mmCIF file of C-alpha atoms in Angstrom:
data_model
loop_
_atom_site.group_PDB
_atom_site.id
_atom_site.type_symbol
_atom_site.label_atom_id
_atom_site.label_comp_id
_atom_site.label_asym_id
_atom_site.label_seq_id
_atom_site.Cartn_x
_atom_site.Cartn_y
_atom_site.Cartn_z
ATOM 1 C CA UNK A 186 -14.790 -24.923 -24.696
ATOM 2 C CA UNK A 187 -15.527 -28.692 -22.635
ATOM 3 C CA UNK A 188 -15.927 -28.617 -19.164
ATOM 4 C CA UNK A 189 -13.254 -30.390 -18.614
ATOM 5 C CA UNK A 190 -11.161 -27.247 -19.745
ATOM 6 C CA UNK A 191 -13.002 -25.425 -17.140
ATOM 7 C CA UNK A 192 -10.783 -26.594 -14.747
ATOM 8 C CA UNK A 193 -7.235 -26.437 -15.693
ATOM 9 C CA UNK A 194 -5.262 -24.908 -13.117
ATOM 10 C CA UNK A 195 -4.494 -22.134 -15.771
ATOM 11 C CA UNK A 196 -7.828 -21.589 -16.333
ATOM 12 C CA UNK A 197 -8.937 -21.146 -13.023
ATOM 13 C CA UNK A 198 -5.771 -18.936 -11.434
ATOM 14 C CA UNK A 199 -6.307 -16.500 -14.455
ATOM 15 C CA UNK A 200 -10.356 -16.439 -13.442
ATOM 16 C CA UNK A 201 -9.525 -15.836 -9.797
ATOM 17 C CA UNK A 202 -7.616 -13.219 -10.199
ATOM 18 C CA UNK A 203 -9.571 -11.587 -12.708
ATOM 19 C CA UNK A 204 -12.350 -11.916 -10.157
ATOM 20 C CA UNK A 205 -13.117 -8.558 -8.159
ATOM 21 C CA UNK A 206 -11.495 -8.445 -4.911
ATOM 22 C CA UNK A 207 -13.677 -7.481 -1.613
ATOM 23 C CA UNK A 208 -13.086 -3.579 -0.672
ATOM 24 C CA UNK A 209 -10.413 -3.670 2.073
ATOM 25 C CA UNK A 210 -8.960 -0.791 4.246
ATOM 26 C CA UNK A 211 -5.606 -1.203 4.135
ATOM 27 C CA UNK A 212 -5.630 -3.159 0.732
ATOM 28 C CA UNK A 213 -7.242 -0.074 -1.061
ATOM 29 C CA UNK A 214 -5.083 2.408 0.683
ATOM 30 C CA UNK A 215 -1.736 0.318 -1.385
ATOM 31 C CA UNK A 216 0.648 1.301 1.233
ATOM 32 C CA UNK A 217 2.002 -2.259 1.644
ATOM 33 C CA UNK A 218 4.381 -2.770 -1.641
ATOM 34 C CA UNK A 219 3.654 -6.089 -3.041
ATOM 35 C CA UNK A 220 7.069 -8.242 -3.909
ATOM 36 C CA UNK A 221 6.333 -11.659 -5.861
ATOM 37 C CA UNK A 222 9.434 -13.981 -4.955
ATOM 38 C CA UNK A 223 9.986 -17.514 -5.810
ATOM 39 C CA UNK A 224 11.011 -18.647 -2.401
ATOM 40 C CA UNK A 225 9.077 -19.976 0.607
ATOM 41 C CA UNK A 226 10.841 -17.699 3.057
ATOM 42 C CA UNK A 227 11.801 -14.317 3.048
ATOM 43 C CA UNK A 228 14.977 -12.688 5.319
ATOM 44 C CA UNK A 229 14.896 -9.709 6.388
ATOM 45 C CA UNK A 230 18.251 -7.820 7.829
ATOM 46 C CA UNK A 231 18.302 -5.245 11.072
ATOM 47 C CA UNK A 232 20.167 -2.601 11.483
ATOM 48 C CA UNK A 233 20.362 -0.926 14.393
ATOM 49 C CA UNK A 234 16.496 -1.754 14.769
ATOM 50 C CA UNK A 235 15.488 -0.645 11.200
ATOM 51 C CA UNK A 236 14.422 -3.335 8.894
ATOM 52 C CA UNK A 237 16.487 -3.723 5.643
ATOM 53 C CA UNK A 238 15.943 -6.574 2.722
ATOM 54 C CA UNK A 239 18.959 -8.573 2.249
ATOM 55 C CA UNK A 240 20.263 -9.696 -1.477
ATOM 56 C CA UNK A 241 20.659 -13.189 -2.618
ATOM 57 C CA UNK A 242 24.080 -13.952 -2.800
ATOM 58 C CA UNK A 243 26.713 -16.558 -3.902
ATOM 59 C CA UNK A 244 27.422 -19.279 -0.452
ATOM 60 C CA UNK A 245 30.894 -18.851 -1.686
ATOM 61 C CA UNK A 246 31.056 -14.987 -1.321
ATOM 62 C CA UNK A 247 31.644 -12.795 1.681
ATOM 63 C CA UNK A 248 28.946 -10.450 3.312
ATOM 64 C CA UNK A 249 28.661 -7.027 3.120
ATOM 65 C CA UNK A 250 30.784 -5.765 6.320
ATOM 66 C CA UNK A 251 29.987 -1.834 5.283
ATOM 67 C CA UNK A 252 29.923 0.226 8.604
ATOM 68 C CA UNK A 253 29.949 -0.453 11.600
ATOM 69 C CA UNK A 254 25.819 -0.899 12.527
ATOM 70 C CA UNK A 255 25.143 -3.851 14.518
ATOM 71 C CA UNK A 256 22.973 -6.032 12.242
ATOM 72 C CA UNK A 257 20.474 -9.245 13.229
ATOM 73 C CA UNK A 258 19.107 -11.188 10.604
ATOM 74 C CA UNK A 259 15.908 -13.462 10.663
ATOM 75 C CA UNK A 260 13.826 -15.556 8.474
ATOM 76 C CA UNK A 261 10.662 -15.694 8.120
ATOM 77 C CA UNK A 262 8.698 -18.300 6.986
ATOM 78 C CA UNK A 263 5.996 -17.057 4.316
ATOM 79 C CA UNK A 264 2.100 -17.992 5.645
ATOM 80 C CA UNK A 265 0.203 -20.469 3.652
ATOM 81 C CA UNK A 266 -3.590 -19.630 2.949
ATOM 82 C CA UNK A 267 -5.535 -22.372 1.362
ATOM 83 C CA UNK A 268 -9.286 -22.519 1.518
ATOM 84 C CA UNK A 269 -11.955 -25.534 -0.446
ATOM 85 C CA UNK A 270 -15.026 -26.219 -1.710
ATOM 86 C CA UNK A 271 -17.156 -28.772 -3.526
ATOM 87 C CA UNK A 272 -18.970 -28.672 -7.006
ATOM 88 C CA UNK A 273 -21.458 -31.299 -7.147
ATOM 89 C CA UNK A 274 -21.931 -32.740 -10.782
ATOM 90 C CA UNK A 275 -25.926 -31.838 -10.002
ATOM 91 C CA UNK A 276 -24.305 -27.139 -9.652
ATOM 92 C CA UNK A 277 -23.360 -27.956 -13.047
ATOM 93 C CA UNK A 278 -26.561 -29.441 -14.989
ATOM 94 C CA UNK A 279 -27.165 -25.967 -16.117
ATOM 95 C CA UNK A 280 -27.874 -24.230 -19.324
ATOM 96 C CA UNK A 281 -28.089 -20.997 -21.021
ATOM 97 C CA UNK A 282 -31.392 -19.797 -21.952
ATOM 98 C CA UNK A 283 -31.461 -19.774 -25.826
ATOM 99 C CA UNK A 284 -27.562 -21.184 -26.198
ATOM 100 C CA UNK A 285 -25.669 -24.828 -26.119
ATOM 101 C CA UNK A 286 -24.811 -26.008 -22.965
ATOM 102 C CA UNK A 287 -21.444 -27.462 -24.706
ATOM 103 C CA UNK A 288 -20.506 -23.661 -24.884
ATOM 104 C CA UNK A 289 -19.934 -23.408 -20.882
ATOM 105 C CA UNK A 290 -21.288 -20.249 -20.282
ATOM 106 C CA UNK A 291 -23.367 -21.498 -17.210
ATOM 107 C CA UNK A 292 -20.569 -23.660 -15.655
ATOM 108 C CA UNK A 293 -18.231 -20.797 -16.072
ATOM 109 C CA UNK A 294 -20.334 -18.797 -13.624
ATOM 110 C CA UNK A 295 -20.960 -21.426 -10.936
ATOM 111 C CA UNK A 296 -17.628 -21.507 -11.061
ATOM 112 C CA UNK A 297 -16.882 -18.376 -10.860
ATOM 113 C CA UNK A 298 -19.371 -18.058 -7.973
ATOM 114 C CA UNK A 299 -17.292 -20.721 -5.875
ATOM 115 C CA UNK A 300 -14.209 -18.725 -6.768
ATOM 116 C CA UNK A 301 -15.519 -15.664 -5.759
ATOM 117 C CA UNK A 302 -16.414 -17.060 -2.515
ATOM 118 C CA UNK A 303 -12.984 -18.663 -1.601
ATOM 119 C CA UNK A 304 -11.539 -15.259 -2.800
ATOM 120 C CA UNK A 305 -13.353 -13.034 -0.825
ATOM 121 C CA UNK A 306 -12.680 -15.250 2.653
ATOM 122 C CA UNK A 307 -8.653 -15.105 1.424
ATOM 123 C CA UNK A 308 -8.342 -11.785 0.581
ATOM 124 C CA UNK A 309 -10.223 -10.735 3.678
ATOM 125 C CA UNK A 310 -7.619 -12.853 5.860
ATOM 126 C CA UNK A 311 -4.486 -10.349 4.057
ATOM 127 C CA UNK A 312 -6.488 -7.819 4.789
ATOM 128 C CA UNK A 313 -6.675 -9.161 8.830
ATOM 129 C CA UNK A 314 -2.677 -9.759 8.390
ATOM 130 C CA UNK A 315 -1.749 -6.170 6.759
ATOM 131 C CA UNK A 316 -3.768 -5.018 10.247
ATOM 132 C CA UNK A 317 -1.394 -7.613 12.529
ATOM 133 C CA UNK A 318 1.752 -5.738 10.327
ATOM 134 C CA UNK A 319 0.421 -1.896 11.235
ATOM 135 C CA UNK A 320 0.154 -3.094 15.055
ATOM 136 C CA UNK A 321 3.586 -5.148 15.136
ATOM 137 C CA UNK A 322 2.067 -8.077 15.653
ATOM 138 C CA UNK A 323 0.223 -10.691 12.803
ATOM 139 C CA UNK A 324 -2.366 -12.916 14.612
ATOM 140 C CA UNK A 325 -3.597 -16.198 12.702
ATOM 141 C CA UNK A 326 -7.145 -17.058 12.188
ATOM 142 C CA UNK A 327 -8.365 -17.778 15.209
ATOM 143 C CA UNK A 328 -7.732 -14.135 16.671
ATOM 144 C CA UNK A 329 -5.077 -15.344 19.338
ATOM 145 C CA UNK A 330 -2.219 -17.553 17.967
ATOM 146 C CA UNK A 331 0.726 -15.677 17.251
ATOM 147 C CA UNK A 332 2.249 -15.897 13.658
ATOM 148 C CA UNK A 333 4.652 -12.990 14.167
ATOM 149 C CA UNK A 334 5.453 -10.439 16.593
ATOM 150 C CA UNK A 335 7.521 -8.273 14.805
ATOM 151 C CA UNK A 336 8.977 -6.534 18.104
ATOM 152 C CA UNK A 337 10.169 -9.621 19.170
ATOM 153 C CA UNK A 338 11.133 -10.705 16.233
ATOM 154 C CA UNK A 339 14.053 -8.147 16.220
ATOM 155 C CA UNK A 340 14.737 -7.029 19.695
ATOM 156 C CA UNK A 341 12.878 -3.548 19.634
ATOM 157 C CA UNK A 342 10.237 -1.690 22.217
ATOM 158 C CA UNK A 343 6.761 -1.265 21.469
ATOM 159 C CA UNK A 344 4.988 2.433 21.701
ATOM 160 C CA UNK A 345 1.643 2.708 23.324
ATOM 161 C CA UNK A 346 0.591 6.293 24.738
ATOM 162 C CA UNK A 347 -2.783 6.727 26.630
ATOM 163 C CA UNK A 348 -4.548 9.476 25.972
ATOM 164 C CA UNK A 349 -6.602 10.039 28.764
ATOM 165 C CA UNK A 350 -9.988 11.515 27.137
ATOM 166 C CA UNK A 351 -11.805 10.964 30.596
ATOM 167 C CA UNK A 352 -10.027 14.165 31.854
ATOM 168 C CA UNK A 353 -10.731 17.732 29.755
ATOM 169 C CA UNK A 354 -7.861 19.245 30.095
ATOM 170 C CA UNK A 355 -5.703 16.822 28.106
ATOM 171 C CA UNK A 356 -3.616 17.595 25.705
ATOM 172 C CA UNK A 357 -4.577 15.506 23.026
ATOM 173 C CA UNK A 358 -2.878 17.433 20.333
ATOM 174 C CA UNK A 359 0.511 17.010 22.477
ATOM 175 C CA UNK A 360 0.539 13.897 23.194
ATOM 176 C CA UNK A 361 -0.394 12.789 19.313
ATOM 177 C CA UNK A 362 2.605 14.955 18.121
ATOM 178 C CA UNK A 363 4.549 13.051 20.551
ATOM 179 C CA UNK A 364 3.859 9.719 18.784
ATOM 180 C CA UNK A 365 4.587 11.437 15.276
ATOM 181 C CA UNK A 366 7.769 12.754 16.798
ATOM 182 C CA UNK A 367 8.746 8.944 18.098
ATOM 183 C CA UNK A 368 7.679 7.709 14.461
ATOM 184 C CA UNK A 369 10.230 9.594 12.907
ATOM 185 C CA UNK A 370 13.375 9.266 14.831
ATOM 186 C CA UNK A 371 12.962 5.458 14.647
ATOM 187 C CA UNK A 372 12.024 5.935 10.730
ATOM 188 C CA UNK A 373 15.375 7.642 10.815
ATOM 189 C CA UNK A 374 14.790 11.071 9.155
ATOM 190 C CA UNK A 375 12.674 9.049 5.874
ATOM 191 C CA UNK A 376 10.198 11.305 4.395
ATOM 192 C CA UNK A 377 6.312 10.686 5.720
ATOM 193 C CA UNK A 378 3.777 11.605 3.209
ATOM 194 C CA UNK A 379 0.849 11.432 5.364
ATOM 195 C CA UNK A 380 0.360 10.268 8.571
ATOM 196 C CA UNK A 381 -2.951 8.022 9.474
ATOM 197 C CA UNK A 382 -4.892 6.046 12.321
ATOM 198 C CA UNK A 383 -7.077 4.041 12.265
ATOM 199 C CA UNK A 384 -9.317 3.687 15.035
ATOM 200 C CA UNK A 385 -11.900 1.391 17.022
ATOM 201 C CA UNK A 386 -15.602 2.595 16.859
ATOM 202 C CA UNK A 387 -14.973 3.506 20.630
ATOM 203 C CA UNK A 388 -11.544 5.330 19.995
ATOM 204 C CA UNK A 389 -13.135 7.161 17.551
ATOM 205 C CA UNK A 390 -15.793 8.356 19.584
ATOM 206 C CA UNK A 391 -14.101 9.213 22.210
ATOM 207 C CA UNK A 392 -11.217 11.358 20.989
ATOM 208 C CA UNK A 393 -14.389 13.415 18.670
ATOM 209 C CA UNK A 394 -15.992 13.970 21.881
ATOM 210 C CA UNK A 395 -13.185 15.451 24.158
ATOM 211 C CA UNK A 396 -13.661 19.084 24.394
ATOM 212 C CA UNK A 397 -10.457 19.484 22.946
ATOM 213 C CA UNK A 398 -11.478 18.188 19.788
ATOM 214 C CA UNK A 399 -14.795 18.911 19.730
ATOM 215 C CA UNK A 400 -15.401 21.822 18.667
ATOM 216 C CA UNK A 401 -12.806 21.544 15.637
ATOM 217 C CA UNK A 402 -14.554 18.175 14.699
ATOM 218 C CA UNK A 403 -18.083 19.604 14.925
ATOM 219 C CA UNK A 404 -17.257 22.270 11.945
ATOM 220 C CA UNK A 405 -15.264 19.673 10.137
ATOM 221 C CA UNK A 406 -18.429 17.230 10.402
ATOM 222 C CA UNK A 407 -20.957 19.972 9.431
ATOM 223 C CA UNK A 408 -18.818 20.461 6.215
ATOM 224 C CA UNK A 409 -18.389 17.206 5.624
ATOM 225 C CA UNK A 410 -22.068 16.688 6.483
ATOM 226 C CA UNK A 411 -23.078 19.657 3.448
ATOM 227 C CA UNK A 412 -21.171 17.523 1.204
ATOM 228 C CA UNK A 413 -23.297 14.326 2.205
ATOM 229 C CA UNK A 414 -19.832 12.245 3.459
ATOM 230 C CA UNK A 415 -19.213 9.825 5.656
ATOM 231 C CA UNK A 416 -17.957 11.575 9.009
ATOM 232 C CA UNK A 417 -16.094 8.441 10.251
ATOM 233 C CA UNK A 418 -13.912 8.274 7.076
ATOM 234 C CA UNK A 419 -11.066 10.593 7.552
ATOM 235 C CA UNK A 420 -10.986 13.273 10.486
ATOM 236 C CA UNK A 421 -8.049 15.297 10.524
ATOM 237 C CA UNK A 422 -6.471 16.114 13.637
ATOM 238 C CA UNK A 423 -3.076 17.116 14.613
ATOM 239 C CA UNK A 424 -1.573 16.496 11.272
ATOM 240 C CA UNK A 425 -3.492 12.563 11.571
ATOM 241 C CA UNK A 426 -6.362 11.454 9.495
ATOM 242 C CA UNK A 427 -8.619 9.460 11.685
ATOM 243 C CA UNK A 428 -10.574 6.947 10.469
ATOM 244 C CA UNK A 429 -12.873 4.471 12.382
ATOM 245 C CA UNK A 430 -11.733 1.012 11.192
ATOM 246 C CA UNK A 431 -14.653 -1.197 12.772
ATOM 247 C CA UNK A 432 -14.585 -4.235 11.155
ATOM 248 C CA UNK A 433 -15.885 -7.795 12.694
ATOM 249 C CA UNK A 434 -14.995 -11.354 11.598
ATOM 250 C CA UNK A 435 -15.839 -14.531 12.892
ATOM 251 C CA UNK A 436 -12.569 -16.240 13.985
ATOM 252 C CA UNK A 437 -11.617 -20.301 13.551
ATOM 253 C CA UNK A 438 -12.482 -20.586 17.014
ATOM 254 C CA UNK A 439 -16.229 -18.907 16.809
ATOM 255 C CA UNK A 440 -15.511 -16.023 18.644
ATOM 256 C CA UNK A 441 -16.076 -12.529 16.795
ATOM 257 C CA UNK A 442 -12.401 -10.555 16.378
ATOM 258 C CA UNK A 443 -12.235 -6.866 15.819
ATOM 259 C CA UNK A 444 -9.521 -5.187 13.187
ATOM 260 C CA UNK A 445 -8.663 -2.843 15.572
ATOM 261 C CA UNK A 446 -9.694 -3.475 19.172
ATOM 262 C CA UNK A 447 -11.938 -1.905 21.530
ATOM 263 C CA UNK A 448 -10.750 1.497 22.579
ATOM 264 C CA UNK A 449 -7.434 1.385 20.287
ATOM 265 C CA UNK A 450 -5.826 3.389 17.349
ATOM 266 C CA UNK A 451 -3.009 2.687 15.363
ATOM 267 C CA UNK A 452 -0.749 5.353 14.087
ATOM 268 C CA UNK A 453 0.516 4.398 10.385
ATOM 269 C CA UNK A 454 3.171 6.728 8.827
ATOM 270 C CA UNK A 455 2.713 6.556 5.249
ATOM 271 C CA UNK A 456 6.468 6.458 3.949
ATOM 272 C CA UNK A 457 8.270 4.291 1.001
ATOM 273 C CA UNK A 458 9.133 1.080 1.582
ATOM 274 C CA UNK A 459 7.646 0.970 5.785
ATOM 275 C CA UNK A 460 5.220 -1.607 4.999
ATOM 276 C CA UNK A 461 5.528 -4.904 2.100
ATOM 277 C CA UNK A 462 3.796 -7.943 1.005
ATOM 278 C CA UNK A 463 5.762 -10.528 -0.147
ATOM 279 C CA UNK A 464 4.354 -13.350 -2.437
ATOM 280 C CA UNK A 465 5.784 -16.924 -2.513
ATOM 281 C CA UNK A 466 4.517 -19.844 -5.465
ATOM 282 C CA UNK A 467 1.471 -22.337 -4.778
ATOM 283 C CA UNK A 468 2.727 -25.551 -4.228
ATOM 284 C CA UNK A 469 1.555 -26.742 -7.111
ATOM 285 C CA UNK A 470 3.866 -28.634 -9.482
ATOM 286 C CA UNK A 471 2.468 -25.703 -11.776
ATOM 287 C CA UNK A 472 4.206 -22.971 -9.957
ATOM 288 C CA UNK A 473 7.378 -24.793 -9.706
ATOM 289 C CA UNK A 474 10.405 -22.140 -9.893
ATOM 290 C CA UNK A 475 7.826 -19.601 -10.402
ATOM 291 C CA UNK A 476 7.152 -15.655 -9.196
ATOM 292 C CA UNK A 477 4.275 -16.190 -6.401
ATOM 293 C CA UNK A 478 1.107 -14.944 -7.710
ATOM 294 C CA UNK A 479 -1.831 -12.651 -5.705
ATOM 295 C CA UNK A 480 -3.785 -15.953 -5.854
ATOM 296 C CA UNK A 481 -4.213 -19.546 -6.987
ATOM 297 C CA UNK A 482 -6.767 -21.545 -7.429
ATOM 298 C CA UNK A 483 -6.594 -25.384 -8.635
ATOM 299 C CA UNK A 484 -9.118 -28.090 -9.228
ATOM 300 C CA UNK A 485 -9.092 -32.255 -8.413
ATOM 301 C CA UNK A 486 -12.039 -35.280 -9.887
ATOM 302 C CA UNK A 487 -13.447 -36.584 -7.022
ATOM 303 C CA UNK A 488 -13.561 -40.611 -6.994
ATOM 304 C CA UNK A 489 -15.990 -42.003 -9.358
ATOM 305 C CA UNK A 490 -16.357 -38.763 -10.886
ATOM 306 C CA UNK A 491 -18.489 -37.163 -8.643
ATOM 307 C CA UNK A 492 -17.802 -33.704 -8.732
ATOM 308 C CA UNK A 493 -14.616 -31.796 -8.401
ATOM 309 C CA UNK A 494 -12.282 -30.419 -4.984
ATOM 310 C CA UNK A 495 -12.018 -26.981 -5.454
ATOM 311 C CA UNK A 496 -9.130 -24.894 -3.962
ATOM 312 C CA UNK A 497 -8.408 -21.108 -3.901
ATOM 313 C CA UNK A 498 -4.558 -20.727 -2.700
ATOM 314 C CA UNK A 499 -2.695 -17.317 -1.346
ATOM 315 C CA UNK A 500 0.913 -17.062 0.201
ATOM 316 C CA UNK A 501 1.919 -13.799 1.479
ATOM 317 C CA UNK A 502 3.924 -12.176 4.399
ATOM 318 C CA UNK A 503 2.734 -8.224 5.245
ATOM 319 C CA UNK A 504 5.183 -6.675 7.021
ATOM 320 C CA UNK A 505 6.138 -3.480 8.906
ATOM 321 C CA UNK A 506 10.145 -3.198 7.897
ATOM 322 C CA UNK A 507 10.356 -0.844 11.196
ATOM 323 C CA UNK A 508 8.282 -2.093 13.900
ATOM 324 C CA UNK A 509 9.997 0.435 16.362
ATOM 325 C CA UNK A 510 8.086 3.310 14.311
ATOM 326 C CA UNK A 511 4.555 1.859 15.206
ATOM 327 C CA UNK A 512 2.895 3.496 17.672
ATOM 328 C CA UNK A 513 -0.542 2.349 19.415
ATOM 329 C CA UNK A 514 -2.728 4.952 20.720
ATOM 330 C CA UNK A 515 -4.953 3.809 24.213
ATOM 331 C CA UNK A 516 -7.777 5.596 25.766
ATOM 332 C CA UNK A 517 -9.084 5.836 28.968
#
């Protein structure tokens, strides 16, 4: 394989999709149904506050008028997440020991290392958007600009439950059950397979040190310690698995942004079709009229042949299809 063959869109896209993904809590949990689409937008319909997908129909046909439910439609533009890098000729002046450099083995490794770095940044951003989806507010890379406020988009109310950990008599179990009951009501009877709450470290510590929880947690922690486990990876209380999700990233404004803010926990009911990620095609000629892929890569030779400009991109929209079922716990 010659050097030019390593930079074709098909070769690069195949390579970057084959590279390992960095570990992500929500991505690895696979609670988001991945749906490739051919369009740059997705239309979602709300029926009495619950969101459902809308099928593509002939423009000359009649819309579905079944039932008397109040319906709202909202079209979402799918976010575009590109990241670029440069490969200079000097970086490709390598040769594997005992091999012919024309085979491109070492050059391919240099390219893959660049692709891996781009992929890591994009996958972290996609996870940040998933965190936004379970929170109801999807933020841009600066950590403050709102891409979509799902509560506002569909006119539903955000549910917040404050738990007073500073008061010894607080009935934590009752308040957690209230959150679960609220979510189940808004889900309209959908079967919840599992309840998970993703917490900041401060919330996790406040929960596990409260007198009404402390003994149960201590017993669980002792059992985990005997098994060599990490006690932050999942503690069950009131039928909810509480997981510390303490991840910080550098936002584009230079400020450190936490995936889960201090003093908060996001209650997530695991059920079918509650969360979805739509993948749009890349804005490349090669991707016209094709279903979106998880990630793309492409390269272009620089002026005067001085290396290559390399780009990776993904076009995901991660949403919660019933945002009024989302519950945020706060701590005081």
